[in-house]
Every structure is written in structure tokens, then in C-alpha cells.
Short mmCIF file of N, CA and C in Angstrom, two decimals:
data_model
loop_
_atom_site.label_atom_id
_atom_site.label_comp_id
_atom_site.label_asym_id
_atom_site.label_seq_id
_atom_site.Cartn_x
_atom_site.Cartn_y
_atom_site.Cartn_z
N UNK H 11 0.82 -1.18 0.00
CA UNK H 11 0.00 0.00 0.00
C UNK H 11 0.87 1.24 0.00
N UNK H 12 0.38 2.22 -0.66
CA UNK H 12 1.13 3.48 -0.72
C UNK H 12 0.51 4.51 0.22
N UNK H 13 1.17 5.62 0.33
CA UNK H 13 0.66 6.70 1.17
C UNK H 13 -0.61 7.29 0.58
N UNK H 14 -0.92 6.97 -0.70
CA UNK H 14 -2.12 7.49 -1.34
C UNK H 14 -3.35 6.61 -1.11
N UNK H 15 -3.19 5.53 -0.37
CA UNK H 15 -4.32 4.64 -0.10
C UNK H 15 -5.39 5.41 0.67
N UNK H 16 -6.64 5.33 0.20
CA UNK H 16 -7.70 6.06 0.92
C UNK H 16 -7.88 5.51 2.33
N UNK H 17 -8.32 6.34 3.25
CA UNK H 17 -8.49 5.88 4.63
C UNK H 17 -9.67 4.95 4.79
N UNK H 18 -9.60 4.13 5.82
CA UNK H 18 -10.73 3.33 6.27
C UNK H 18 -11.59 4.25 7.13
N UNK H 19 -12.84 4.42 6.75
CA UNK H 19 -13.72 5.33 7.49
C UNK H 19 -14.42 4.58 8.62
N UNK H 20 -14.30 5.10 9.82
CA UNK H 20 -14.98 4.54 10.98
C UNK H 20 -15.68 5.66 11.74
N UNK H 21 -16.61 5.27 12.58
CA UNK H 21 -17.26 6.20 13.48
C UNK H 21 -17.01 5.74 14.90
N UNK H 22 -17.02 6.68 15.82
CA UNK H 22 -16.87 6.36 17.24
C UNK H 22 -17.84 7.23 18.02
N UNK H 23 -18.34 6.66 19.08
CA UNK H 23 -19.24 7.39 19.96
C UNK H 23 -18.62 7.56 21.32
N UNK H 24 -18.47 8.80 21.75
CA UNK H 24 -18.02 9.08 23.11
C UNK H 24 -19.28 9.25 23.95
N UNK H 25 -19.75 8.15 24.54
CA UNK H 25 -20.94 8.20 25.39
C UNK H 25 -20.56 8.85 26.71
N UNK H 26 -21.29 9.89 27.07
CA UNK H 26 -21.03 10.62 28.30
C UNK H 26 -22.26 10.47 29.20
N UNK H 27 -22.06 9.90 30.38
CA UNK H 27 -23.20 9.68 31.27
C UNK H 27 -23.51 10.93 32.10
N UNK H 28 -24.53 10.85 32.92
CA UNK H 28 -24.99 12.00 33.71
C UNK H 28 -23.93 12.50 34.69
N UNK H 29 -22.99 11.65 35.05
CA UNK H 29 -21.90 12.04 35.96
C UNK H 29 -20.70 12.62 35.22
N UNK H 30 -20.77 12.65 33.87
CA UNK H 30 -19.66 13.18 33.08
C UNK H 30 -18.60 12.16 32.73
N UNK H 31 -18.87 10.89 32.99
CA UNK H 31 -17.91 9.84 32.66
C UNK H 31 -18.06 9.42 31.20
N UNK H 32 -16.96 8.99 30.60
CA UNK H 32 -16.95 8.51 29.22
C UNK H 32 -16.82 6.99 29.20
N UNK H 33 -17.50 6.37 28.25
CA UNK H 33 -17.44 4.92 28.09
C UNK H 33 -16.33 4.55 27.11
N UNK H 34 -15.48 3.61 27.52
CA UNK H 34 -14.48 3.05 26.60
C UNK H 34 -14.68 1.54 26.56
N UNK H 35 -14.23 0.94 25.47
CA UNK H 35 -14.40 -0.50 25.25
C UNK H 35 -13.04 -1.12 24.96
N UNK H 36 -12.81 -2.29 25.52
CA UNK H 36 -11.57 -3.02 25.26
C UNK H 36 -11.73 -3.84 23.99
N UNK H 37 -10.73 -3.79 23.12
CA UNK H 37 -10.78 -4.60 21.90
C UNK H 37 -10.64 -6.07 22.29
N UNK H 38 -11.60 -6.90 21.83
CA UNK H 38 -11.62 -8.30 22.27
C UNK H 38 -10.53 -9.13 21.59
N UNK H 39 -10.21 -10.29 22.20
CA UNK H 39 -9.25 -11.20 21.59
C UNK H 39 -9.65 -11.54 20.16
N UNK H 40 -8.66 -11.67 19.29
CA UNK H 40 -8.91 -12.01 17.90
C UNK H 40 -8.97 -10.80 16.99
N UNK H 41 -9.11 -9.61 17.55
CA UNK H 41 -9.11 -8.39 16.74
C UNK H 41 -7.74 -7.74 16.82
N UNK H 42 -7.41 -6.97 15.80
CA UNK H 42 -6.15 -6.22 15.82
C UNK H 42 -6.11 -5.35 17.08
N UNK H 43 -4.96 -5.25 17.68
CA UNK H 43 -4.74 -4.43 18.87
C UNK H 43 -5.62 -4.87 20.05
N UNK H 44 -5.89 -6.17 20.14
CA UNK H 44 -6.69 -6.72 21.23
C UNK H 44 -6.10 -6.33 22.58
N UNK H 45 -6.99 -6.06 23.53
CA UNK H 45 -6.56 -5.68 24.87
C UNK H 45 -6.38 -4.20 25.08
N UNK H 46 -6.35 -3.44 23.99
CA UNK H 46 -6.25 -1.97 24.09
C UNK H 46 -7.66 -1.40 24.17
N UNK H 47 -7.78 -0.16 24.59
CA UNK H 47 -9.07 0.48 24.78
C UNK H 47 -9.35 1.51 23.69
N UNK H 48 -10.64 1.68 23.39
CA UNK H 48 -11.06 2.61 22.35
C UNK H 48 -12.46 3.11 22.68
N UNK H 49 -12.91 4.09 21.92
CA UNK H 49 -14.28 4.53 22.03
C UNK H 49 -15.12 3.62 21.12
N UNK H 50 -16.29 3.20 21.58
CA UNK H 50 -17.10 2.25 20.80
C UNK H 50 -17.47 2.79 19.42
N UNK H 51 -17.56 1.89 18.47
CA UNK H 51 -17.94 2.24 17.10
C UNK H 51 -17.42 1.21 16.14
N UNK H 52 -17.30 1.60 14.88
CA UNK H 52 -16.81 0.66 13.88
C UNK H 52 -16.86 1.25 12.49
N UNK H 53 -16.65 0.37 11.52
CA UNK H 53 -16.54 0.80 10.12
C UNK H 53 -17.86 1.36 9.59
N UNK H 54 -17.70 2.41 8.84
CA UNK H 54 -18.83 3.05 8.15
C UNK H 54 -19.04 2.34 6.81
N UNK H 55 -20.26 1.93 6.54
CA UNK H 55 -20.56 1.29 5.26
C UNK H 55 -20.62 2.35 4.16
N UNK H 56 -20.33 1.96 2.91
CA UNK H 56 -20.25 2.95 1.81
C UNK H 56 -21.50 3.81 1.63
N UNK H 57 -22.67 3.27 1.88
CA UNK H 57 -23.91 4.02 1.65
C UNK H 57 -24.34 4.85 2.86
N UNK H 58 -23.61 4.77 3.98
CA UNK H 58 -24.04 5.41 5.21
C UNK H 58 -23.44 6.81 5.40
N UNK H 59 -24.22 7.68 6.01
CA UNK H 59 -23.66 8.93 6.52
C UNK H 59 -22.94 8.58 7.83
N UNK H 60 -22.04 9.44 8.30
CA UNK H 60 -21.42 9.16 9.60
C UNK H 60 -22.45 8.99 10.72
N UNK H 61 -23.49 9.82 10.72
CA UNK H 61 -24.49 9.72 11.78
C UNK H 61 -25.27 8.39 11.69
N UNK H 62 -25.62 7.96 10.48
CA UNK H 62 -26.28 6.67 10.31
C UNK H 62 -25.39 5.53 10.81
N UNK H 63 -24.10 5.60 10.48
CA UNK H 63 -23.16 4.57 10.92
C UNK H 63 -23.04 4.56 12.44
N UNK H 64 -23.02 5.74 13.06
CA UNK H 64 -22.94 5.82 14.51
C UNK H 64 -24.14 5.12 15.15
N UNK H 65 -25.33 5.43 14.66
CA UNK H 65 -26.55 4.81 15.20
C UNK H 65 -26.49 3.29 15.06
N UNK H 66 -26.10 2.80 13.88
CA UNK H 66 -26.04 1.35 13.65
C UNK H 66 -24.98 0.69 14.54
N UNK H 67 -23.79 1.26 14.56
CA UNK H 67 -22.70 0.66 15.33
C UNK H 67 -23.00 0.60 16.83
N UNK H 68 -23.55 1.67 17.39
CA UNK H 68 -23.84 1.66 18.83
C UNK H 68 -25.00 0.73 19.16
N UNK H 69 -25.92 0.57 18.24
CA UNK H 69 -27.02 -0.39 18.43
C UNK H 69 -26.45 -1.82 18.40
N UNK H 70 -25.58 -2.11 17.42
CA UNK H 70 -25.01 -3.46 17.28
C UNK H 70 -24.02 -3.79 18.40
N UNK H 71 -23.20 -2.83 18.78
CA UNK H 71 -22.12 -3.08 19.73
C UNK H 71 -22.55 -2.95 21.19
N UNK H 72 -23.46 -2.00 21.46
CA UNK H 72 -23.83 -1.70 22.85
C UNK H 72 -25.31 -1.90 23.15
N UNK H 73 -26.14 -2.11 22.14
CA UNK H 73 -27.56 -2.31 22.35
C UNK H 73 -28.32 -1.05 22.73
N UNK H 74 -27.80 0.11 22.35
CA UNK H 74 -28.48 1.37 22.67
C UNK H 74 -28.91 2.09 21.41
N UNK H 75 -29.92 2.92 21.55
CA UNK H 75 -30.38 3.79 20.46
C UNK H 75 -29.95 5.20 20.81
N UNK H 76 -29.20 5.81 19.93
CA UNK H 76 -28.73 7.18 20.15
C UNK H 76 -29.93 8.13 20.13
N UNK H 77 -30.05 8.94 21.17
CA UNK H 77 -31.12 9.94 21.25
C UNK H 77 -30.59 11.34 20.97
N UNK H 78 -29.34 11.60 21.37
CA UNK H 78 -28.75 12.92 21.11
C UNK H 78 -27.24 12.76 20.94
N UNK H 79 -26.74 13.21 19.78
CA UNK H 79 -25.31 13.16 19.49
C UNK H 79 -24.93 14.37 18.66
N UNK H 80 -23.71 14.82 18.85
CA UNK H 80 -23.21 15.92 18.02
C UNK H 80 -21.76 15.63 17.66
N UNK H 81 -21.34 16.11 16.49
CA UNK H 81 -19.95 15.86 16.08
C UNK H 81 -18.97 16.42 17.10
N UNK H 82 -17.95 15.65 17.40
CA UNK H 82 -16.90 16.08 18.32
C UNK H 82 -15.64 16.48 17.55
N UNK H 83 -15.11 15.55 16.75
CA UNK H 83 -13.97 15.84 15.90
C UNK H 83 -13.75 14.70 14.91
N UNK H 84 -12.93 14.96 13.91
CA UNK H 84 -12.52 13.95 12.94
C UNK H 84 -11.02 13.78 13.07
N UNK H 85 -10.58 12.53 13.19
CA UNK H 85 -9.17 12.21 13.39
C UNK H 85 -8.73 11.29 12.26
N UNK H 86 -7.56 11.54 11.70
CA UNK H 86 -6.95 10.60 10.75
C UNK H 86 -5.63 10.12 11.35
N UNK H 87 -5.43 8.82 11.34
CA UNK H 87 -4.22 8.23 11.94
C UNK H 87 -3.77 7.05 11.09
N UNK H 88 -2.46 6.89 10.95
CA UNK H 88 -1.89 5.74 10.24
C UNK H 88 -1.04 4.96 11.25
N UNK H 89 -1.42 3.69 11.47
CA UNK H 89 -0.70 2.87 12.45
C UNK H 89 0.64 2.37 11.93
N UNK H 90 0.76 2.16 10.63
CA UNK H 90 2.02 1.67 10.04
C UNK H 90 2.05 2.09 8.58
N UNK H 91 3.25 2.25 8.02
CA UNK H 91 3.36 2.69 6.62
C UNK H 91 2.67 1.76 5.63
N UNK H 92 2.57 0.47 5.94
CA UNK H 92 1.97 -0.48 5.01
C UNK H 92 0.47 -0.68 5.24
N UNK H 93 -0.11 0.08 6.15
CA UNK H 93 -1.55 0.00 6.43
C UNK H 93 -2.23 1.28 5.97
N UNK H 94 -3.49 1.17 5.54
CA UNK H 94 -4.20 2.40 5.18
C UNK H 94 -4.47 3.21 6.44
N UNK H 95 -4.57 4.51 6.30
CA UNK H 95 -4.92 5.31 7.48
C UNK H 95 -6.36 5.03 7.88
N UNK H 96 -6.68 5.36 9.11
CA UNK H 96 -8.04 5.26 9.61
C UNK H 96 -8.54 6.68 9.83
N UNK H 97 -9.77 6.93 9.38
CA UNK H 97 -10.40 8.24 9.59
C UNK H 97 -11.58 8.02 10.52
N UNK H 98 -11.52 8.64 11.69
CA UNK H 98 -12.56 8.46 12.71
C UNK H 98 -13.43 9.71 12.78
N UNK H 99 -14.71 9.53 12.52
CA UNK H 99 -15.70 10.57 12.78
C UNK H 99 -16.21 10.29 14.19
N UNK H 100 -15.81 11.12 15.15
CA UNK H 100 -16.21 10.89 16.53
C UNK H 100 -17.35 11.83 16.91
N UNK H 101 -18.31 11.27 17.60
CA UNK H 101 -19.50 11.99 18.04
C UNK H 101 -19.59 11.94 19.55
N UNK H 102 -19.99 13.04 20.15
CA UNK H 102 -20.28 13.07 21.58
C UNK H 102 -21.75 12.67 21.74
N UNK H 103 -21.98 11.60 22.46
CA UNK H 103 -23.34 11.06 22.65
C UNK H 103 -23.75 11.35 24.09
N UNK H 104 -24.69 12.27 24.25
CA UNK H 104 -25.12 12.70 25.58
C UNK H 104 -26.41 12.03 26.04
N UNK H 105 -27.13 11.39 25.13
CA UNK H 105 -28.39 10.73 25.51
C UNK H 105 -28.61 9.52 24.61
N UNK H 106 -29.12 8.46 25.22
CA UNK H 106 -29.43 7.23 24.49
C UNK H 106 -30.55 6.51 25.23
N UNK H 107 -31.17 5.59 24.50
CA UNK H 107 -32.22 4.75 25.08
C UNK H 107 -31.70 3.33 25.19
N UNK H 108 -32.02 2.68 26.30
CA UNK H 108 -31.57 1.31 26.52
C UNK H 108 -30.40 1.28 27.49
N UNK H 109 -30.11 0.08 27.96
CA UNK H 109 -29.00 -0.14 28.88
C UNK H 109 -27.76 -0.52 28.08
N UNK H 110 -26.65 0.12 28.37
CA UNK H 110 -25.39 -0.20 27.71
C UNK H 110 -25.00 -1.64 28.05
N UNK H 111 -24.72 -2.44 27.02
CA UNK H 111 -24.33 -3.83 27.20
C UNK H 111 -23.19 -4.16 26.24
N UNK H 112 -22.35 -5.08 26.63
CA UNK H 112 -21.20 -5.50 25.81
C UNK H 112 -21.63 -6.61 24.86
N UNK H 113 -22.25 -6.26 23.73
CA UNK H 113 -22.81 -7.25 22.82
C UNK H 113 -21.76 -7.96 21.97
N UNK H 114 -20.54 -7.40 21.89
CA UNK H 114 -19.45 -8.05 21.15
C UNK H 114 -18.52 -8.82 22.08
N UNK H 115 -18.91 -8.98 23.34
CA UNK H 115 -18.06 -9.70 24.29
C UNK H 115 -16.90 -8.87 24.81
N UNK H 116 -16.90 -7.59 24.51
CA UNK H 116 -15.82 -6.71 24.95
C UNK H 116 -16.06 -6.24 26.39
N UNK H 117 -14.98 -5.92 27.08
CA UNK H 117 -15.13 -5.30 28.40
C UNK H 117 -15.42 -3.82 28.19
N UNK H 118 -16.25 -3.26 29.06
CA UNK H 118 -16.59 -1.85 29.01
C UNK H 118 -16.16 -1.20 30.32
N UNK H 119 -15.85 0.09 30.23
CA UNK H 119 -15.39 0.81 31.42
C UNK H 119 -15.83 2.26 31.34
N UNK H 120 -16.45 2.75 32.40
CA UNK H 120 -16.79 4.17 32.50
C UNK H 120 -15.63 4.88 33.18
N UNK H 121 -15.12 5.94 32.57
CA UNK H 121 -13.95 6.66 33.09
C UNK H 121 -14.26 8.12 33.35
N UNK H 122 -13.78 8.61 34.46
CA UNK H 122 -13.78 10.05 34.71
C UNK H 122 -12.84 10.68 33.69
N UNK H 123 -13.09 11.92 33.27
CA UNK H 123 -12.21 12.55 32.27
C UNK H 123 -10.72 12.50 32.65
N UNK H 124 -10.42 12.68 33.93
CA UNK H 124 -9.00 12.68 34.34
C UNK H 124 -8.38 11.28 34.31
N UNK H 125 -9.19 10.22 34.24
CA UNK H 125 -8.68 8.85 34.14
C UNK H 125 -8.31 8.46 32.71
N UNK H 126 -8.92 9.11 31.74
CA UNK H 126 -8.74 8.70 30.34
C UNK H 126 -7.28 8.71 29.87
N UNK H 127 -6.47 9.73 30.20
CA UNK H 127 -5.08 9.70 29.70
C UNK H 127 -4.28 8.50 30.20
N UNK H 128 -4.66 7.91 31.34
CA UNK H 128 -3.92 6.77 31.88
C UNK H 128 -4.42 5.43 31.37
N UNK H 129 -5.57 5.42 30.68
CA UNK H 129 -6.07 4.17 30.10
C UNK H 129 -5.21 3.85 28.86
N UNK H 130 -5.10 2.60 28.53
CA UNK H 130 -4.29 2.18 27.37
C UNK H 130 -5.12 2.39 26.10
N UNK H 131 -5.39 3.66 25.78
CA UNK H 131 -6.24 4.05 24.65
C UNK H 131 -5.43 3.94 23.35
N UNK H 132 -6.07 3.45 22.30
CA UNK H 132 -5.43 3.40 20.99
C UNK H 132 -4.94 4.79 20.57
N UNK H 133 -3.83 4.81 19.85
CA UNK H 133 -3.24 6.08 19.41
C UNK H 133 -4.23 6.93 18.60
N UNK H 134 -5.01 6.30 17.75
CA UNK H 134 -5.96 7.04 16.92
C UNK H 134 -7.03 7.72 17.77
N UNK H 135 -7.32 7.17 18.95
CA UNK H 135 -8.36 7.71 19.82
C UNK H 135 -7.83 8.75 20.82
N UNK H 136 -6.53 8.93 20.91
CA UNK H 136 -5.98 9.87 21.89
C UNK H 136 -6.44 11.31 21.67
N UNK H 137 -6.56 11.80 20.42
CA UNK H 137 -7.10 13.16 20.25
C UNK H 137 -8.53 13.29 20.78
N UNK H 138 -9.28 12.20 20.78
CA UNK H 138 -10.64 12.23 21.33
C UNK H 138 -10.57 12.46 22.83
N UNK H 139 -9.63 11.79 23.49
CA UNK H 139 -9.43 12.00 24.92
C UNK H 139 -9.14 13.47 25.20
N UNK H 140 -8.25 14.05 24.41
CA UNK H 140 -7.91 15.47 24.59
C UNK H 140 -9.14 16.34 24.41
N UNK H 141 -9.91 16.09 23.36
CA UNK H 141 -11.11 16.90 23.08
C UNK H 141 -12.12 16.79 24.23
N UNK H 142 -12.27 15.60 24.78
CA UNK H 142 -13.25 15.42 25.87
C UNK H 142 -12.83 16.12 27.15
N UNK H 143 -11.54 16.36 27.31
CA UNK H 143 -11.06 17.00 28.53
C UNK H 143 -11.03 18.52 28.42
N UNK H 144 -11.26 19.06 27.21
CA UNK H 144 -11.31 20.50 27.03
C UNK H 144 -12.69 21.03 27.43
N UNK H 145 -12.75 22.30 27.82
CA UNK H 145 -14.08 22.88 28.02
C UNK H 145 -14.85 22.82 26.70
N UNK H 146 -16.15 22.56 26.78
CA UNK H 146 -16.94 22.36 25.55
C UNK H 146 -16.90 23.57 24.63
N UNK H 147 -16.68 24.76 25.14
CA UNK H 147 -16.62 25.95 24.27
C UNK H 147 -15.38 25.95 23.39
N UNK H 148 -14.36 25.13 23.70
CA UNK H 148 -13.15 25.06 22.88
C UNK H 148 -13.29 24.04 21.75
N UNK H 149 -14.17 23.07 21.93
CA UNK H 149 -14.26 21.97 20.98
C UNK H 149 -15.19 22.34 19.85
#
């Protein structure tokens, strides 16, 4: 692959509960970077808008229906020169219906904002951590 390879488009949801904690998910065994933590989400299908993909992914992965979400930031990251970059459309999800459940067998963890930098978060998701720790008027 060359540096001109188009990115893999994914969406991520930063679910924020009433206490201000963010939900992170551990990548399960058998997946690339297993054991590391990330914000829930997944690949965007070619026909989907980022918001449609967010709704589908959080329903499939966590069993929730997004009730209120807004764009947080877009991150592009390349893990290795021979891999395509990943482009993450991240959304701040402040309201959802249903109980959060680990439908992919992944471990889930609610973190206070100050705990996020110490979690073993994937490199592509680190700018999301930074954005979540900023005052909302800066983001």
C-alpha cells in the first residue's frame, strides 16, 4: 500500500453519562490491537452517513439507540506505513435509550475525564481523549 491509499472510514461514539464519565471499550481477543481500549464504534458502510453509521454501530455493539449526538472531531491516523490510514468521525453522545451492554463480548469501562489519559487508549483515539477534557466551548 502506498501513502495514497484512501483511509478506512470509521465512526466512534463518546458516550457521556450523567456524571460526566466517558465509556471506553476493550478490543476483544482475535481483533487487531486486542486488549487496548477505544471509544465504541466501527466501520462506516459505503452508503451510510457518519451519523447513520454511529446509530447502527452503537445499536449493534452496545444495544443502545442514540437519542442525542453531536460531532466532536474527525481524526486521521496511520498505524504503520503499510496499512491504510483510519479516519474516525467521533460523536459526543449525551443521551441514548436502553441499557449499555457489551454485545461483542468486549469489556466496558466508565472513566472520569482525568482517568482517560492513563487508560491504554489506541493512538488514533488519543485526540478524542484530549477533546473530551477540554471545556466544551473550545471543541
